[in-house]
């Protein structure tokens, strides 16, 4: 489950707002980013899916406290996520030992986290639907501030981004990522577009498709007909959620062994690094800004989550 403000409220706080609603962000091109932060040193690492989930949970905990001060309900629940690195989520795993011991990690996720996945109903969205139209508007204002407090800024790719500068969501992001919401949210948008654009380029590259063909043949020889590592991961997740830890481990082990044998992840990471190098510092500086802020926010998120755990006894 993603919180109501993370998905339904995205038009107000995260991505592009248009007259028709949320648009699909356009891919960032080589000449799109101007006046961005300056890249110094190597590109910081990306967060693991588990770290991303931790930050989202911490945001929701702050929003929960903020909304409660106005007498409004907002449920904060942890989001289930694999602890494997982001590159493995995109292109395939290669850690055979970890796969044999833990599968994809889904069976080891707590019951509470398993309920809090993308397929679970959102309690905040369900709650808001029970409110009167006036109360729904008041709820949105508490989350995102008034319309006057949501300026639109121009993005490096020429689109417009509506930024909620007041309300509980803005309070949560400022607490975790700093007061410059404009810089943070622009870097978030550019990063999402550029990383997605590069990941697709990598998957379309001849070298990756060749390695993927070898992986498929290897998996078929082991009794699995998955077309991609992402499908294999989904198959393992389904087995885990049905209580089949052994089945999950069997899929994950085959996946990792075949990826290792055919150098699937190694090939993808090398291609990805080349693609990033081709973008130039104007674009990669935005990614550096986004990753740096989120890495710096992790200790704050851990402390918030620990404090919440202690308060529950």
PDB file of C-alpha atoms in Angstrom:
ATOM      1  CA  UNK A   1       0.000   0.000   0.000  1.00  0.00           C
ATOM      2  CA  UNK A   2       1.157   3.490  -0.821  1.00  0.00           C
ATOM      3  CA  UNK A   3      -0.454   6.226   1.221  1.00  0.00           C
ATOM      4  CA  UNK A   4      -3.231   8.410  -0.182  1.00  0.00           C
ATOM      5  CA  UNK A   5      -0.960  11.424  -0.342  1.00  0.00           C
ATOM      6  CA  UNK A   6       1.720   9.406  -2.174  1.00  0.00           C
ATOM      7  CA  UNK A   7      -0.534   8.250  -5.010  1.00  0.00           C
ATOM      8  CA  UNK A   8      -3.854  10.059  -5.224  1.00  0.00           C
ATOM      9  CA  UNK A   9      -2.313  13.359  -4.146  1.00  0.00           C
ATOM     10  CA  UNK A  10       0.581  13.183  -6.564  1.00  0.00           C
ATOM     11  CA  UNK A  11      -0.947  15.844  -8.814  1.00  0.00           C
ATOM     12  CA  UNK A  12      -0.554  18.353  -6.002  1.00  0.00           C
ATOM     13  CA  UNK A  13       2.785  17.436  -4.580  1.00  0.00           C
ATOM     14  CA  UNK A  14       5.069  15.358  -6.731  1.00  0.00           C
ATOM     15  CA  UNK A  15       4.518  15.235 -10.461  1.00  0.00           C
ATOM     16  CA  UNK A  16       3.149  17.347 -13.242  1.00  0.00           C
ATOM     17  CA  UNK A  17      -0.234  19.018 -12.847  1.00  0.00           C
ATOM     18  CA  UNK A  18      -2.315  19.785 -15.955  1.00  0.00           C
ATOM     19  CA  UNK A  19      -5.853  20.916 -16.542  1.00  0.00           C
ATOM     20  CA  UNK A  20      -6.834  17.298 -17.127  1.00  0.00           C
ATOM     21  CA  UNK A  21      -5.027  15.939 -14.063  1.00  0.00           C
ATOM     22  CA  UNK A  22      -1.706  14.145 -13.679  1.00  0.00           C
ATOM     23  CA  UNK A  23       0.238  13.739 -16.881  1.00  0.00           C
ATOM     24  CA  UNK A  24       2.860  11.154 -17.680  1.00  0.00           C
ATOM     25  CA  UNK A  25       6.239  12.870 -17.288  1.00  0.00           C
ATOM     26  CA  UNK A  26       8.126  13.178 -20.556  1.00  0.00           C
ATOM     27  CA  UNK A  27      11.506  11.561 -20.842  1.00  0.00           C
ATOM     28  CA  UNK A  28      14.325  13.946 -20.077  1.00  0.00           C
ATOM     29  CA  UNK A  29      16.525  14.543 -23.091  1.00  0.00           C
ATOM     30  CA  UNK A  30      20.195  15.465 -23.290  1.00  0.00           C
ATOM     31  CA  UNK A  31      19.539  19.219 -23.465  1.00  0.00           C
ATOM     32  CA  UNK A  32      16.671  19.438 -20.987  1.00  0.00           C
ATOM     33  CA  UNK A  33      18.252  20.427 -17.668  1.00  0.00           C
ATOM     34  CA  UNK A  34      19.469  23.957 -17.124  1.00  0.00           C
ATOM     35  CA  UNK A  35      20.384  25.942 -14.040  1.00  0.00           C
ATOM     36  CA  UNK A  36      20.633  22.784 -11.980  1.00  0.00           C
ATOM     37  CA  UNK A  37      22.892  22.028  -9.040  1.00  0.00           C
ATOM     38  CA  UNK A  38      26.588  21.530  -9.697  1.00  0.00           C
ATOM     39  CA  UNK A  39      27.856  17.956  -9.734  1.00  0.00           C
ATOM     40  CA  UNK A  40      30.982  17.465  -7.644  1.00  0.00           C
ATOM     41  CA  UNK A  41      32.600  14.081  -7.171  1.00  0.00           C
ATOM     42  CA  UNK A  42      31.140  10.699  -8.085  1.00  0.00           C
ATOM     43  CA  UNK A  43      27.410  10.143  -8.371  1.00  0.00           C
ATOM     44  CA  UNK A  44      25.992   9.031  -4.983  1.00  0.00           C
ATOM     45  CA  UNK A  45      24.511   5.555  -4.861  1.00  0.00           C
ATOM     46  CA  UNK A  46      20.816   5.061  -5.320  1.00  0.00           C
ATOM     47  CA  UNK A  47      18.754   3.914  -2.355  1.00  0.00           C
ATOM     48  CA  UNK A  48      17.621   0.322  -2.077  1.00  0.00           C
ATOM     49  CA  UNK A  49      13.872  -0.293  -2.349  1.00  0.00           C
ATOM     50  CA  UNK A  50      13.870  -0.990   1.407  1.00  0.00           C
ATOM     51  CA  UNK A  51      15.453   2.409   2.079  1.00  0.00           C
ATOM     52  CA  UNK A  52      12.933   4.105  -0.197  1.00  0.00           C
ATOM     53  CA  UNK A  53      10.149   2.369   1.723  1.00  0.00           C
ATOM     54  CA  UNK A  54      11.666   3.540   5.013  1.00  0.00           C
ATOM     55  CA  UNK A  55      11.630   7.156   3.870  1.00  0.00           C
ATOM     56  CA  UNK A  56       8.022   6.909   2.680  1.00  0.00           C
ATOM     57  CA  UNK A  57       7.014   5.439   6.024  1.00  0.00           C
ATOM     58  CA  UNK A  58       8.846   8.211   7.887  1.00  0.00           C
ATOM     59  CA  UNK A  59       7.088  10.827   5.734  1.00  0.00           C
ATOM     60  CA  UNK A  60       3.751   9.229   6.561  1.00  0.00           C
ATOM     61  CA  UNK A  61       4.536   9.165  10.292  1.00  0.00           C
ATOM     62  CA  UNK A  62       5.148  12.919  10.223  1.00  0.00           C
ATOM     63  CA  UNK A  63       1.982  13.468   8.196  1.00  0.00           C
ATOM     64  CA  UNK A  64       0.037  11.311  10.672  1.00  0.00           C
ATOM     65  CA  UNK A  65       1.153  13.465  13.630  1.00  0.00           C
ATOM     66  CA  UNK A  66       0.500  16.686  11.739  1.00  0.00           C
ATOM     67  CA  UNK A  67      -3.001  15.655  10.672  1.00  0.00           C
ATOM     68  CA  UNK A  68      -3.839  14.472  14.181  1.00  0.00           C
ATOM     69  CA  UNK A  69      -3.145  17.979  15.489  1.00  0.00           C
ATOM     70  CA  UNK A  70      -6.053  19.123  13.284  1.00  0.00           C
ATOM     71  CA  UNK A  71      -8.233  16.295  14.508  1.00  0.00           C
ATOM     72  CA  UNK A  72      -7.958  14.434  11.199  1.00  0.00           C
ATOM     73  CA  UNK A  73      -7.185  10.789  10.588  1.00  0.00           C
ATOM     74  CA  UNK A  74      -4.175   9.670   8.568  1.00  0.00           C
ATOM     75  CA  UNK A  75      -2.922   6.085   8.759  1.00  0.00           C
ATOM     76  CA  UNK A  76       0.819   5.453   8.451  1.00  0.00           C
ATOM     77  CA  UNK A  77       1.864   1.886   7.664  1.00  0.00           C
ATOM     78  CA  UNK A  78       5.201   0.455   6.521  1.00  0.00           C
ATOM     79  CA  UNK A  79       5.554  -0.445   2.868  1.00  0.00           C
ATOM     80  CA  UNK A  80       6.793  -3.893   1.955  1.00  0.00           C
ATOM     81  CA  UNK A  81       9.940  -3.809  -0.172  1.00  0.00           C
ATOM     82  CA  UNK A  82      12.837  -6.022  -1.079  1.00  0.00           C
ATOM     83  CA  UNK A  83      16.190  -5.147   0.463  1.00  0.00           C
ATOM     84  CA  UNK A  84      18.012  -5.921  -2.791  1.00  0.00           C
ATOM     85  CA  UNK A  85      19.772  -3.012  -4.578  1.00  0.00           C
ATOM     86  CA  UNK A  86      17.796  -0.954  -7.071  1.00  0.00           C
ATOM     87  CA  UNK A  87      19.859  -2.191 -10.029  1.00  0.00           C
ATOM     88  CA  UNK A  88      18.823  -5.743  -9.205  1.00  0.00           C
ATOM     89  CA  UNK A  89      15.194  -4.666  -9.114  1.00  0.00           C
ATOM     90  CA  UNK A  90      15.550  -3.219 -12.616  1.00  0.00           C
ATOM     91  CA  UNK A  91      17.701  -5.800 -14.350  1.00  0.00           C
ATOM     92  CA  UNK A  92      17.949  -9.031 -12.364  1.00  0.00           C
ATOM     93  CA  UNK A  93      19.740 -10.449  -9.357  1.00  0.00           C
ATOM     94  CA  UNK A  94      23.066 -12.279  -9.353  1.00  0.00           C
ATOM     95  CA  UNK A  95      23.622 -13.116  -5.667  1.00  0.00           C
ATOM     96  CA  UNK A  96      23.135 -16.887  -5.616  1.00  0.00           C
ATOM     97  CA  UNK A  97      24.079 -17.292  -1.951  1.00  0.00           C
ATOM     98  CA  UNK A  98      21.543 -14.683  -0.835  1.00  0.00           C
ATOM     99  CA  UNK A  99      18.870 -16.225  -3.069  1.00  0.00           C
ATOM    100  CA  UNK A 100      19.449 -19.671  -1.536  1.00  0.00           C
ATOM    101  CA  UNK A 101      19.262 -18.271   1.979  1.00  0.00           C
ATOM    102  CA  UNK A 102      16.506 -15.672   1.639  1.00  0.00           C
ATOM    103  CA  UNK A 103      14.864 -15.961  -1.765  1.00  0.00           C
ATOM    104  CA  UNK A 104      13.812 -12.456  -2.764  1.00  0.00           C
ATOM    105  CA  UNK A 105      13.155 -11.589   0.869  1.00  0.00           C
ATOM    106  CA  UNK A 106       9.378 -11.599   0.593  1.00  0.00           C
ATOM    107  CA  UNK A 107       8.783 -14.558   2.908  1.00  0.00           C
ATOM    108  CA  UNK A 108      10.801 -12.787   5.602  1.00  0.00           C
ATOM    109  CA  UNK A 109       8.649  -9.664   5.421  1.00  0.00           C
ATOM    110  CA  UNK A 110       6.404  -9.206   8.442  1.00  0.00           C
ATOM    111  CA  UNK A 111       2.688  -9.825   8.127  1.00  0.00           C
ATOM    112  CA  UNK A 112       2.012  -6.130   8.691  1.00  0.00           C
ATOM    113  CA  UNK A 113       4.304  -5.145   5.857  1.00  0.00           C
ATOM    114  CA  UNK A 114       2.814  -7.764   3.549  1.00  0.00           C
ATOM    115  CA  UNK A 115      -0.564  -6.137   4.083  1.00  0.00           C
ATOM    116  CA  UNK A 116       0.928  -2.743   3.263  1.00  0.00           C
ATOM    117  CA  UNK A 117       1.765  -3.420  -0.375  1.00  0.00           C
ATOM    118  CA  UNK A 118       0.555  -1.905  -3.645  1.00  0.00           C
ATOM    119  CA  UNK A 119      -2.366  -4.320  -3.924  1.00  0.00           C
ATOM    120  CA  UNK A 120      -3.858  -3.492  -0.529  1.00  0.00           C
ATOM    121  CA  UNK A 121      -6.670  -0.946  -0.216  1.00  0.00           C
ATOM    122  CA  UNK A 122      -5.530   2.498   0.944  1.00  0.00           C
ATOM    123  CA  UNK A 123      -7.183   3.296   4.289  1.00  0.00           C
ATOM    124  CA  UNK A 124      -6.631   7.035   3.829  1.00  0.00           C
ATOM    125  CA  UNK A 125      -8.310   7.091   0.445  1.00  0.00           C
ATOM    126  CA  UNK A 126     -11.166   4.972   1.811  1.00  0.00           C
ATOM    127  CA  UNK A 127     -11.523   7.311   4.806  1.00  0.00           C
ATOM    128  CA  UNK A 128     -11.601  10.430   2.656  1.00  0.00           C
ATOM    129  CA  UNK A 129     -14.378   8.975   0.502  1.00  0.00           C
ATOM    130  CA  UNK A 130     -16.571   8.757   3.627  1.00  0.00           C
ATOM    131  CA  UNK A 131     -16.327  12.520   4.200  1.00  0.00           C
ATOM    132  CA  UNK A 132     -18.717  15.169   2.924  1.00  0.00           C
ATOM    133  CA  UNK A 133     -17.509  17.267  -0.056  1.00  0.00           C
ATOM    134  CA  UNK A 134     -16.666  20.158   2.274  1.00  0.00           C
ATOM    135  CA  UNK A 135     -14.769  17.892   4.641  1.00  0.00           C
ATOM    136  CA  UNK A 136     -12.909  16.301   1.724  1.00  0.00           C
ATOM    137  CA  UNK A 137     -11.727  19.747   0.653  1.00  0.00           C
ATOM    138  CA  UNK A 138     -10.663  20.499   4.228  1.00  0.00           C
ATOM    139  CA  UNK A 139      -8.748  17.217   4.331  1.00  0.00           C
ATOM    140  CA  UNK A 140      -6.896  18.057   1.109  1.00  0.00           C
ATOM    141  CA  UNK A 141      -6.091  21.529   2.450  1.00  0.00           C
ATOM    142  CA  UNK A 142      -4.678  20.043   5.636  1.00  0.00           C
ATOM    143  CA  UNK A 143      -2.492  17.741   3.553  1.00  0.00           C
ATOM    144  CA  UNK A 144      -1.358  20.185   0.866  1.00  0.00           C
ATOM    145  CA  UNK A 145      -2.208  23.692   2.020  1.00  0.00           C
ATOM    146  CA  UNK A 146      -4.425  26.165   0.220  1.00  0.00           C
ATOM    147  CA  UNK A 147      -4.420  26.654  -3.543  1.00  0.00           C
ATOM    148  CA  UNK A 148      -2.535  29.914  -3.036  1.00  0.00           C
ATOM    149  CA  UNK A 149       0.289  28.002  -1.343  1.00  0.00           C
ATOM    150  CA  UNK A 150       0.841  25.701  -4.331  1.00  0.00           C
ATOM    151  CA  UNK A 151       2.991  27.642  -6.816  1.00  0.00           C
ATOM    152  CA  UNK A 152       3.871  26.174 -10.182  1.00  0.00           C
ATOM    153  CA  UNK A 153       7.528  26.196 -11.149  1.00  0.00           C
ATOM    154  CA  UNK A 154       9.086  25.416 -14.495  1.00  0.00           C
ATOM    155  CA  UNK A 155      10.986  22.157 -14.769  1.00  0.00           C
ATOM    156  CA  UNK A 156      14.188  21.635 -16.732  1.00  0.00           C
ATOM    157  CA  UNK A 157      12.176  19.804 -19.435  1.00  0.00           C
ATOM    158  CA  UNK A 158       9.813  22.757 -19.852  1.00  0.00           C
ATOM    159  CA  UNK A 159       6.852  21.292 -17.993  1.00  0.00           C
ATOM    160  CA  UNK A 160       5.216  22.766 -14.910  1.00  0.00           C
ATOM    161  CA  UNK A 161       5.420  21.325 -11.415  1.00  0.00           C
ATOM    162  CA  UNK A 162       2.937  22.281  -8.706  1.00  0.00           C
ATOM    163  CA  UNK A 163       4.668  22.376  -5.323  1.00  0.00           C
ATOM    164  CA  UNK A 164       2.740  22.204  -2.067  1.00  0.00           C
ATOM    165  CA  UNK A 165       4.648  24.609   0.202  1.00  0.00           C
ATOM    166  CA  UNK A 166       2.254  24.341   3.142  1.00  0.00           C
ATOM    167  CA  UNK A 167       0.282  21.553   4.781  1.00  0.00           C
ATOM    168  CA  UNK A 168       1.336  18.305   6.387  1.00  0.00           C
ATOM    169  CA  UNK A 169       3.018  16.829   3.310  1.00  0.00           C
ATOM    170  CA  UNK A 170       5.249  19.874   2.915  1.00  0.00           C
ATOM    171  CA  UNK A 171       6.051  19.774   6.632  1.00  0.00           C
ATOM    172  CA  UNK A 172       7.123  16.132   6.369  1.00  0.00           C
ATOM    173  CA  UNK A 173       9.346  16.723   3.357  1.00  0.00           C
ATOM    174  CA  UNK A 174      10.977  19.805   4.833  1.00  0.00           C
ATOM    175  CA  UNK A 175      11.753  17.916   8.016  1.00  0.00           C
ATOM    176  CA  UNK A 176      13.393  15.063   6.133  1.00  0.00           C
ATOM    177  CA  UNK A 177      14.902  16.710   3.057  1.00  0.00           C
ATOM    178  CA  UNK A 178      15.392  20.378   3.944  1.00  0.00           C
ATOM    179  CA  UNK A 179      13.506  23.620   3.445  1.00  0.00           C
ATOM    180  CA  UNK A 180      14.184  23.933  -0.296  1.00  0.00           C
ATOM    181  CA  UNK A 181      11.168  21.995  -1.550  1.00  0.00           C
ATOM    182  CA  UNK A 182      11.511  23.481  -5.017  1.00  0.00           C
ATOM    183  CA  UNK A 183      15.009  22.069  -5.456  1.00  0.00           C
ATOM    184  CA  UNK A 184      14.083  18.724  -3.925  1.00  0.00           C
ATOM    185  CA  UNK A 185      10.958  18.139  -6.009  1.00  0.00           C
ATOM    186  CA  UNK A 186      12.568  19.270  -9.254  1.00  0.00           C
ATOM    187  CA  UNK A 187      15.473  16.894  -8.608  1.00  0.00           C
ATOM    188  CA  UNK A 188      12.957  14.136  -7.817  1.00  0.00           C
ATOM    189  CA  UNK A 189      11.149  14.644 -11.119  1.00  0.00           C
ATOM    190  CA  UNK A 190      14.324  14.829 -13.204  1.00  0.00           C
ATOM    191  CA  UNK A 191      15.760  11.750 -11.471  1.00  0.00           C
ATOM    192  CA  UNK A 192      12.628   9.664 -12.025  1.00  0.00           C
ATOM    193  CA  UNK A 193      12.494  10.600 -15.706  1.00  0.00           C
ATOM    194  CA  UNK A 194      16.194  10.194 -16.391  1.00  0.00           C
ATOM    195  CA  UNK A 195      16.596   6.908 -14.504  1.00  0.00           C
ATOM    196  CA  UNK A 196      13.536   5.490 -16.237  1.00  0.00           C
ATOM    197  CA  UNK A 197      14.796   6.661 -19.622  1.00  0.00           C
ATOM    198  CA  UNK A 198      18.220   5.127 -19.054  1.00  0.00           C
ATOM    199  CA  UNK A 199      16.800   1.859 -17.703  1.00  0.00           C
ATOM    200  CA  UNK A 200      14.724   1.451 -20.848  1.00  0.00           C
ATOM    201  CA  UNK A 201      17.769   2.192 -23.002  1.00  0.00           C
ATOM    202  CA  UNK A 202      19.684  -0.497 -21.134  1.00  0.00           C
ATOM    203  CA  UNK A 203      16.919  -3.073 -21.566  1.00  0.00           C
ATOM    204  CA  UNK A 204      16.761  -2.241 -25.280  1.00  0.00           C
ATOM    205  CA  UNK A 205      20.532  -2.537 -25.767  1.00  0.00           C
ATOM    206  CA  UNK A 206      21.745  -5.436 -27.894  1.00  0.00           C
ATOM    207  CA  UNK A 207      24.193  -6.647 -25.231  1.00  0.00           C
ATOM    208  CA  UNK A 208      21.488  -6.799 -22.556  1.00  0.00           C
ATOM    209  CA  UNK A 209      18.979  -8.500 -24.865  1.00  0.00           C
ATOM    210  CA  UNK A 210      21.589 -11.103 -25.723  1.00  0.00           C
ATOM    211  CA  UNK A 211      22.284 -11.782 -22.048  1.00  0.00           C
ATOM    212  CA  UNK A 212      18.538 -11.884 -21.366  1.00  0.00           C
ATOM    213  CA  UNK A 213      18.089 -14.509 -24.083  1.00  0.00           C
ATOM    214  CA  UNK A 214      20.651 -16.700 -22.382  1.00  0.00           C
ATOM    215  CA  UNK A 215      18.917 -16.155 -19.032  1.00  0.00           C
ATOM    216  CA  UNK A 216      15.549 -17.233 -20.489  1.00  0.00           C
ATOM    217  CA  UNK A 217      17.008 -20.411 -21.943  1.00  0.00           C
ATOM    218  CA  UNK A 218      18.711 -21.175 -18.640  1.00  0.00           C
ATOM    219  CA  UNK A 219      15.482 -20.609 -16.714  1.00  0.00           C
ATOM    220  CA  UNK A 220      13.522 -22.771 -19.146  1.00  0.00           C
ATOM    221  CA  UNK A 221      16.021 -25.575 -18.603  1.00  0.00           C
ATOM    222  CA  UNK A 222      15.265 -25.278 -14.890  1.00  0.00           C
ATOM    223  CA  UNK A 223      11.511 -25.488 -15.433  1.00  0.00           C
ATOM    224  CA  UNK A 224      10.562 -21.779 -15.447  1.00  0.00           C
ATOM    225  CA  UNK A 225       9.014 -19.848 -18.337  1.00  0.00           C
ATOM    226  CA  UNK A 226       9.463 -16.288 -17.120  1.00  0.00           C
ATOM    227  CA  UNK A 227      10.234 -13.736 -19.842  1.00  0.00           C
ATOM    228  CA  UNK A 228      12.163 -11.331 -17.617  1.00  0.00           C
ATOM    229  CA  UNK A 229      13.746 -11.236 -14.155  1.00  0.00           C
ATOM    230  CA  UNK A 230      10.921  -8.909 -13.117  1.00  0.00           C
ATOM    231  CA  UNK A 231       8.395 -11.621 -13.972  1.00  0.00           C
ATOM    232  CA  UNK A 232      10.472 -14.138 -12.004  1.00  0.00           C
ATOM    233  CA  UNK A 233      10.504 -11.797  -9.006  1.00  0.00           C
ATOM    234  CA  UNK A 234       6.730 -11.392  -9.242  1.00  0.00           C
ATOM    235  CA  UNK A 235       6.389 -15.175  -9.376  1.00  0.00           C
ATOM    236  CA  UNK A 236       8.531 -15.469  -6.265  1.00  0.00           C
ATOM    237  CA  UNK A 237       6.483 -12.793  -4.528  1.00  0.00           C
ATOM    238  CA  UNK A 238       3.247 -14.621  -5.324  1.00  0.00           C
ATOM    239  CA  UNK A 239       4.681 -17.825  -3.865  1.00  0.00           C
ATOM    240  CA  UNK A 240       5.822 -15.983  -0.741  1.00  0.00           C
ATOM    241  CA  UNK A 241       2.460 -14.336  -0.151  1.00  0.00           C
ATOM    242  CA  UNK A 242       0.782 -17.727  -0.420  1.00  0.00           C
ATOM    243  CA  UNK A 243       3.122 -19.081   2.239  1.00  0.00           C
ATOM    244  CA  UNK A 244       5.445 -20.881  -0.126  1.00  0.00           C
ATOM    245  CA  UNK A 245       8.903 -19.891   1.092  1.00  0.00           C
ATOM    246  CA  UNK A 246      10.533 -22.955  -0.457  1.00  0.00           C
ATOM    247  CA  UNK A 247       8.931 -22.149  -3.824  1.00  0.00           C
ATOM    248  CA  UNK A 248      10.106 -18.555  -3.581  1.00  0.00           C
ATOM    249  CA  UNK A 249      13.669 -19.678  -2.867  1.00  0.00           C
ATOM    250  CA  UNK A 250      13.577 -22.118  -5.778  1.00  0.00           C
ATOM    251  CA  UNK A 251      12.597 -19.358  -8.220  1.00  0.00           C
ATOM    252  CA  UNK A 252      15.074 -16.854  -6.784  1.00  0.00           C
ATOM    253  CA  UNK A 253      17.961 -19.320  -6.824  1.00  0.00           C
ATOM    254  CA  UNK A 254      17.349 -20.248 -10.456  1.00  0.00           C
ATOM    255  CA  UNK A 255      16.988 -16.558 -11.344  1.00  0.00           C
ATOM    256  CA  UNK A 256      20.273 -15.586  -9.674  1.00  0.00           C
ATOM    257  CA  UNK A 257      22.213 -18.573 -11.004  1.00  0.00           C
ATOM    258  CA  UNK A 258      21.082 -17.951 -14.588  1.00  0.00           C
ATOM    259  CA  UNK A 259      21.773 -14.211 -14.310  1.00  0.00           C
ATOM    260  CA  UNK A 260      25.240 -14.938 -12.984  1.00  0.00           C
ATOM    261  CA  UNK A 261      25.948 -17.513 -15.678  1.00  0.00           C
ATOM    262  CA  UNK A 262      24.970 -15.118 -18.464  1.00  0.00           C
ATOM    263  CA  UNK A 263      26.355 -11.930 -16.834  1.00  0.00           C
ATOM    264  CA  UNK A 264      22.936 -10.265 -16.978  1.00  0.00           C
ATOM    265  CA  UNK A 265      23.398  -7.813 -14.100  1.00  0.00           C
ATOM    266  CA  UNK A 266      27.062  -7.144 -14.875  1.00  0.00           C
ATOM    267  CA  UNK A 267      26.155  -6.269 -18.450  1.00  0.00           C
ATOM    268  CA  UNK A 268      23.267  -4.031 -17.373  1.00  0.00           C
ATOM    269  CA  UNK A 269      25.286  -2.099 -14.778  1.00  0.00           C
ATOM    270  CA  UNK A 270      28.097  -1.446 -17.281  1.00  0.00           C
ATOM    271  CA  UNK A 271      25.582  -0.221 -19.859  1.00  0.00           C
ATOM    272  CA  UNK A 272      23.867   1.955 -17.274  1.00  0.00           C
ATOM    273  CA  UNK A 273      27.131   3.604 -16.236  1.00  0.00           C
ATOM    274  CA  UNK A 274      27.910   4.355 -19.871  1.00  0.00           C
ATOM    275  CA  UNK A 275      24.470   5.900 -20.378  1.00  0.00           C
ATOM    276  CA  UNK A 276      24.857   8.098 -17.307  1.00  0.00           C
ATOM    277  CA  UNK A 277      28.265   9.264 -18.526  1.00  0.00           C
ATOM    278  CA  UNK A 278      26.709  10.206 -21.867  1.00  0.00           C
ATOM    279  CA  UNK A 279      24.153  12.530 -20.233  1.00  0.00           C
ATOM    280  CA  UNK A 280      26.686  15.094 -19.056  1.00  0.00           C
ATOM    281  CA  UNK A 281      26.920  16.898 -15.703  1.00  0.00           C
ATOM    282  CA  UNK A 282      23.881  19.125 -16.319  1.00  0.00           C
ATOM    283  CA  UNK A 283      21.517  16.179 -15.942  1.00  0.00           C
ATOM    284  CA  UNK A 284      23.442  13.933 -13.585  1.00  0.00           C
ATOM    285  CA  UNK A 285      23.826  16.832 -11.157  1.00  0.00           C
ATOM    286  CA  UNK A 286      20.077  16.668 -10.533  1.00  0.00           C
ATOM    287  CA  UNK A 287      20.357  12.966  -9.712  1.00  0.00           C
ATOM    288  CA  UNK A 288      23.244  13.701  -7.356  1.00  0.00           C
ATOM    289  CA  UNK A 289      21.112  16.324  -5.603  1.00  0.00           C
ATOM    290  CA  UNK A 290      18.157  13.962  -5.185  1.00  0.00           C
ATOM    291  CA  UNK A 291      20.166  10.957  -4.010  1.00  0.00           C
ATOM    292  CA  UNK A 292      22.258  13.041  -1.617  1.00  0.00           C
ATOM    293  CA  UNK A 293      19.205  14.498   0.080  1.00  0.00           C
ATOM    294  CA  UNK A 294      17.574  11.110   0.504  1.00  0.00           C
ATOM    295  CA  UNK A 295      20.738   9.463   1.785  1.00  0.00           C
ATOM    296  CA  UNK A 296      21.092  12.279   4.324  1.00  0.00           C
ATOM    297  CA  UNK A 297      17.466  11.772   5.399  1.00  0.00           C
ATOM    298  CA  UNK A 298      17.882   8.071   6.230  1.00  0.00           C
ATOM    299  CA  UNK A 299      19.188   8.582   9.824  1.00  0.00           C
ATOM    300  CA  UNK A 300      16.248  10.917  10.541  1.00  0.00           C
ATOM    301  CA  UNK A 301      13.838   8.338   9.143  1.00  0.00           C
ATOM    302  CA  UNK A 302      15.369   5.538  11.216  1.00  0.00           C
ATOM    303  CA  UNK A 303      15.027   7.596  14.390  1.00  0.00           C
ATOM    304  CA  UNK A 304      11.406   8.475  13.622  1.00  0.00           C
ATOM    305  CA  UNK A 305      10.570   4.828  13.025  1.00  0.00           C
ATOM    306  CA  UNK A 306      12.402   3.732  16.190  1.00  0.00           C
ATOM    307  CA  UNK A 307      10.529   6.353  18.207  1.00  0.00           C
ATOM    308  CA  UNK A 308       7.220   5.159  16.763  1.00  0.00           C
ATOM    309  CA  UNK A 309       8.102   1.568  17.609  1.00  0.00           C
ATOM    310  CA  UNK A 310       9.013   2.529  21.192  1.00  0.00           C
ATOM    311  CA  UNK A 311       5.767   4.438  21.615  1.00  0.00           C
ATOM    312  CA  UNK A 312       3.829   1.297  20.684  1.00  0.00           C
ATOM    313  CA  UNK A 313       5.709  -0.678  23.320  1.00  0.00           C
TER     314      UNK A 313
END
